[in-house]
Amino acid sequence: MDYFVLVISAIFVNNIVLAQYLGNCPFIGTSKESGVAIGMGLAVVFVATMAATITWCVQEYVLGPLDLEYLQTIAFILIIAALVQFVEMFLKKAIPPLYQSLGIFLPLITTNCAVLGIAIICQREKFTLPETIIFSLASGAGFLLALVVLAGIRERLDLARVPISLKGTPLALIMAGLMSLAFFAFKGMAS
Amino acid sequence: MITSSVLVLLGIGFISAVILAVASKLLYVYEDPRIAQVESVLAGANCGGCGYPGCAGAAQGVVEGKAGANVCVIGGDEVAAKVADIMGLEFASTEKQTAFVDCTGGVRAEETYEYHGVADCRAQHMLYGGNKMCPEGCLGYGTCVTACQFGAIEIGPDGYPVVDPNLCTACGGCAQVCPRGVITIRGMTARITHLNELTDCLAPCRQRCPGQINIPRYIEQVSRGDYAGALETIRERIPMPLSIGRVCPHPCEGVCRRGHVDEPVGINMIKRFAADWEMNSGTRLPISCAPETGRKVAVVGGGPAGLSCAFFLRRLGHSPTIFESMPELGGQLRYGIPEYRLPNAVLDWEIEGILNLGIEVRHEHNFGTDFTLKTLEEEGFEAVFLGVGAWMNMNLRIDNENAKGVETGTEFLTKVGLGVDTGIGKKVVVIGGGNTAIDTSRSSVRLGAHVTLMYRRTRNEMPAHIEEIVGSEEEGVNYLFLSAPKRIITDDDGHVTHVEYIKMELGEPDASGRRRPVPIEGSETLIECDTVYTAIGQKPELSCLYDGSGTCTLEETRWRTLGAHPDTLQTALPHVFTGGDMHTGPALVITALGEGRKAARSIHQLLTEGRIHYSSQLQRELIPYTMFTDVPDVGYRRRSELPHQIECDERKCTFKEIEGPLGLADVKHETCRCLRCGLTCYNRDLTEGQECLAEDCVKNP
């Protein structure tokens, strides 16, 4: 039951983008087309889960015992950067079409604060390893959900006649804000 | 503390480095350096027009050999040359493509859906199926305008997209988003090889035209004074607008919606005006051809079908050679149609224009004797088009049919065409009721004979064109309706002196829908004559297809024509195609021209793609729901008439052309009468009952 609440909380209540306001750059940048959004979202799910798991182990078995918690941020960034490089190589070899459609956005995950944020939240909340894996997976899924919903909205907005000054990113930001407000409806469902 | 911090970070870094190093080894993907080079010279618009996901994908496609140097649709020849240079390929100029809106616009039929605030074609299509009264037409909310990254499309004053060809890069963005398929990306090749499909915006006239000419488009171009554009539109379908403008019985006009209000638009007159405009200017408009492919095709027969096939093959980049048995090209146009309808000078000028494209001709070469399919193959011809026409005449099957003075109408007309002595007498009887019979009669009148035309049905059932019948009546041809020849009576020398005929009455309708003539026993009568011309039907001479042992590798139909696939015109031999009268039996010139293009299309596909394909949605019959007869809100406008160049007395003694072209004012008036129809839409230019004055019609000077 705790895991279920954790999942609901990570996806809806404390959505990493819409409630925590992390990862806004790829959120806006890759939400123009549903196809790209799904690819990016799945990549984030994978990288976030892997990153949170590895960083949990590093924190638990290296930084914690050696009293080096203050190295958390820089160590995590190092680990995530290496992980993203690994994922990039893997996708290029195994799924070239997805690699090509993600284009520049794949390296951008390196600097995706959502991924780093998930890893740090897991430490801050003192999750166990299973909880870390579940939470990071669910948080990644929350990112994927937000990204796909925004992409769907933006695809429809492309068809609408809107003032030129609002076309593109400005309107996407407004929509992201409205989505964020909508997600506040989940507040109270879980901590 | 500092030492341990440094060691920990170095440790994490080292482990990461080792993992990545191993991964680099295991997951290494070789990337050809040329991919980056090619990508750097592409336009970089990521427009998707090439079909690849972005320019990087396109570059990869080029390097992998999946795409050619001209992969970048918006880069044009300049980019293609650079790509070819990088890849070490030979560069050939590519055909200019552009977005093509198959809808001429205008004030359209009202929309049947209610506006619910979604001003976009795709949204409208999703919500309501995009249904206006026209099930295929443009919705006019400009999704294509939004999709165009290059500002090449705008919605015109009539609510239909207008493409600026100078800005259009043929990226295909507009075509991709159009929910009704109104916009397509086409170059010359695609336009030439396109066959009418049910999803096209086909006005009734376009549906009926055997040549599939885009009639509303060229009329609209003429109305704007864009005669060159109109001719280009016509020449995408037929190569002989001058000839067709004179001899076509214009079946298109029979289904013209305007005909339900007053009289059909003079479509053929407008075509003739545009064609005459070019000839009278003395300058030939350039006709574009695709780059040379070097593929040799033999075209047997230099009549309308053969000329059309050769013309389009040449435009598609191939090298056709025409084999003609007669001294001059033109077939029935020259040797079957008299000069008063189609002057030789006009025909010569038109044929010269076709041959100027670079078509070789071998005159007086007879198929079956001077060359065969085998020798053509040995000579390197990769495909053959057989279009030898229908020159063999049907027999009357009566006594003394072969008497002196009895000849077929086509033999007589050929002699007239060749300018040799016809041996015509003073009293001529012509037997038949078709156009050949009328041509024979009117030519005989011009050679000083007293002519009687004998036909077994009444005037109403005559298959000849009504204008021709009226013309012959004006020139003094006598008619003997409901009469059929029974035998030819000769003198001692075996020369015809009389025709014995029997009177007929009409019975029940036969298979052709016409009432079957039934003989009235005992009504035999004699008519005195010294010459008889028979013109009761023709068929192709297929003996040339049989070899010495009497076998034929091609298929003969029960109507004694050459059998072929109706859409591809491919015969039983894959590289042999046919068209025109040889395939259809005696038919219209425009039908032969249309079949020539159809065959050229198939040959082009066979030579370039190795297979022939066509849409399952081809339009063959008139589309029933487009044939409505109620055309409200269209007022009366008189139809222009072709002026006569010479009057009746002079007509009887000269082969000078009778009809002249329309004047400029009349052409404007006539183009103004066109309703710019689509499938079910048309322009509502006047309220019902309102009569248009001639001067009002000239609204597009």
Coordinates of C-alpha atoms in Angstrom, one line a residue, chain A:
Chain A
M1 CA 0.0 0.0 0.0
D2 CA 2.9 2.3 0.8
Y3 CA 4.4 1.8 -2.6
F4 CA 1.0 2.5 -4.2
V5 CA 0.8 5.8 -2.3
L6 CA 4.4 6.5 -3.3
V7 CA 3.6 6.0 -7.0
I8 CA 0.4 8.2 -6.8
S9 CA 2.3 10.8 -5.0
A10 CA 5.2 10.8 -7.4
I11 CA 3.0 10.9 -10.5
F12 CA 0.1 13.1 -9.6
V13 CA 0.6 14.9 -6.3
N14 CA 4.2 15.8 -6.4
N15 CA 4.7 15.6 -10.1
I16 CA 8.3 16.4 -10.8
V17 CA 7.5 19.1 -13.4
L18 CA 4.1 20.4 -12.4
A19 CA 4.5 20.4 -8.7
Q20 CA 8.3 20.5 -8.1
Y21 CA 8.9 22.7 -11.1
L22 CA 12.0 20.7 -12.2
G23 CA 13.0 19.9 -15.7
N24 CA 11.2 22.8 -17.3
C25 CA 13.7 23.1 -20.1
P26 CA 13.2 19.7 -21.8
F27 CA 9.5 19.9 -20.8
I28 CA 9.0 22.9 -23.0
G29 CA 11.6 22.0 -25.6
T30 CA 10.4 18.5 -26.4
S31 CA 6.7 18.8 -26.1
K32 CA 6.0 20.0 -29.6
E33 CA 5.2 16.6 -31.0
S34 CA 3.8 13.6 -29.3
G35 CA 6.2 11.2 -30.8
V36 CA 9.3 13.0 -29.6
A37 CA 7.6 13.6 -26.2
I38 CA 7.1 9.9 -25.7
G39 CA 10.7 9.1 -26.7
M40 CA 12.1 11.8 -24.4
G41 CA 9.8 10.8 -21.6
L42 CA 10.8 7.1 -21.8
A43 CA 14.4 8.1 -21.9
V44 CA 14.0 10.2 -18.7
V45 CA 12.2 7.3 -17.0
F46 CA 15.1 5.0 -17.8
V47 CA 17.8 7.5 -16.9
A48 CA 16.1 8.7 -13.7
T49 CA 15.5 5.2 -12.4
M50 CA 19.1 4.1 -13.2
A51 CA 20.5 7.4 -11.8
A52 CA 18.5 7.2 -8.6
T53 CA 19.5 3.6 -8.0
I54 CA 23.2 4.1 -8.7
T55 CA 23.3 7.4 -6.7
W56 CA 21.5 5.7 -3.8
C57 CA 24.2 3.0 -3.7
V58 CA 27.0 5.6 -3.9
Q59 CA 25.4 7.6 -1.2
E60 CA 24.7 4.6 1.0
Y61 CA 28.0 2.8 0.5
V62 CA 30.5 5.5 -0.3
L63 CA 29.5 9.1 0.6
G64 CA 27.6 8.2 3.8
P65 CA 30.2 5.9 5.5
L66 CA 33.0 8.4 4.6
D67 CA 31.0 11.4 5.8
L68 CA 31.2 13.0 2.4
E69 CA 27.5 13.9 2.0
Y70 CA 28.5 17.4 1.0
L71 CA 29.9 15.9 -2.3
Q72 CA 26.4 14.7 -3.1
T73 CA 25.6 17.2 -5.8
I74 CA 28.8 17.0 -7.7
A75 CA 29.1 13.3 -7.4
F76 CA 25.5 12.8 -8.6
I77 CA 26.1 15.1 -11.6
L78 CA 29.1 13.1 -12.5
I79 CA 27.2 9.8 -12.3
I80 CA 24.2 11.1 -14.2
A81 CA 26.5 12.6 -17.0
A82 CA 28.2 9.3 -17.4
L83 CA 24.9 7.4 -17.4
V84 CA 23.4 9.7 -20.1
Q85 CA 26.5 9.1 -22.2
F86 CA 26.0 5.4 -21.7
V87 CA 22.3 5.7 -22.7
E88 CA 23.2 7.7 -25.8
M89 CA 25.7 5.1 -26.9
F90 CA 23.1 2.3 -26.2
L91 CA 20.3 4.0 -28.1
K92 CA 22.6 4.8 -31.1
K93 CA 23.5 1.1 -31.3
A94 CA 20.2 -0.5 -30.4
I95 CA 17.4 1.9 -31.5
P96 CA 18.8 4.3 -34.1
P97 CA 15.4 5.8 -35.1
L98 CA 14.7 6.8 -31.5
Y99 CA 18.2 8.2 -31.2
Q100 CA 17.7 10.3 -34.3
S101 CA 14.3 11.6 -33.3
L102 CA 15.6 12.6 -29.9
G103 CA 18.5 14.5 -31.5
I104 CA 19.9 17.2 -29.3
F105 CA 17.5 16.5 -26.5
L106 CA 19.2 13.3 -25.4
P107 CA 22.5 15.0 -24.3
L108 CA 20.2 17.6 -22.6
I109 CA 19.1 15.0 -20.1
T110 CA 22.6 15.4 -18.7
T111 CA 21.7 18.8 -17.5
N112 CA 18.1 17.8 -16.7
C113 CA 17.5 19.0 -13.2
A114 CA 14.5 16.6 -13.0
V115 CA 16.8 13.6 -13.0
L116 CA 19.2 15.1 -10.5
G117 CA 16.2 16.3 -8.5
I118 CA 14.7 12.8 -8.3
A119 CA 18.0 11.4 -7.1
I120 CA 18.4 14.1 -4.4
I121 CA 14.8 13.8 -3.3
C122 CA 15.3 10.1 -2.7
Q123 CA 18.2 10.9 -0.4
R124 CA 16.4 13.7 1.3
E125 CA 13.3 11.5 2.0
K126 CA 15.7 8.7 3.2
F127 CA 14.0 6.1 0.9
T128 CA 15.1 2.5 1.0
L129 CA 16.5 1.0 -2.2
P130 CA 13.1 -0.4 -3.3
E131 CA 11.4 2.8 -2.5
T132 CA 14.0 4.7 -4.4
I133 CA 13.5 2.5 -7.5
I134 CA 9.7 2.8 -7.3
F135 CA 9.8 6.5 -6.6
S136 CA 12.2 7.3 -9.4
L137 CA 10.3 5.1 -11.8
A138 CA 7.0 6.8 -10.9
S139 CA 8.6 10.3 -11.0
G140 CA 9.9 9.6 -14.5
A141 CA 6.4 8.4 -15.4
G142 CA 5.0 11.6 -14.0
F143 CA 7.4 13.5 -16.3
L144 CA 6.4 11.4 -19.2
L145 CA 2.7 12.0 -18.5
A146 CA 3.1 15.8 -18.2
L147 CA 5.2 15.8 -21.4
V148 CA 2.8 13.8 -23.5
V149 CA -0.3 15.8 -22.2
L150 CA 1.4 19.1 -23.1
A151 CA 2.5 17.8 -26.5
G152 CA -1.1 16.8 -27.2
I153 CA -2.3 20.2 -26.2
R154 CA 0.4 22.0 -28.2
E155 CA -0.4 19.9 -31.3
R156 CA -4.0 21.1 -31.1
L157 CA -2.9 24.6 -30.4
D158 CA -0.9 24.6 -33.6
L159 CA -4.3 24.3 -35.4
A160 CA -5.8 27.2 -33.6
R161 CA -5.6 30.8 -34.6
V162 CA -3.7 32.5 -31.7
P163 CA -2.0 35.9 -31.6
I164 CA 1.4 35.6 -33.2
S165 CA 3.1 37.0 -30.1
L166 CA 1.8 34.1 -28.1
K167 CA 2.6 31.4 -30.6
G168 CA 5.1 28.7 -29.6
T169 CA 6.9 28.9 -26.2
P170 CA 4.8 31.6 -24.6
L171 CA 1.6 29.7 -25.1
A172 CA 3.3 26.5 -24.0
L173 CA 4.3 28.1 -20.8
I174 CA 0.8 29.3 -20.2
M175 CA -0.5 25.9 -20.8
A176 CA 2.1 24.4 -18.5
G177 CA 0.9 26.8 -15.8
L178 CA -2.7 25.8 -16.4
M179 CA -1.7 22.1 -16.3
S180 CA 0.1 22.8 -13.0
L181 CA -3.0 24.4 -11.6
A182 CA -5.1 21.4 -12.7
F183 CA -2.7 19.0 -11.0
F184 CA -3.2 20.9 -7.8
A185 CA -6.5 19.1 -7.6
F186 CA -4.6 16.0 -6.5
K187 CA -3.2 17.8 -3.5
G188 CA -4.2 16.0 -0.3
M189 CA -4.6 12.6 -2.0
A190 CA -1.2 11.6 -0.7
S191 CA 1.6 13.3 1.1

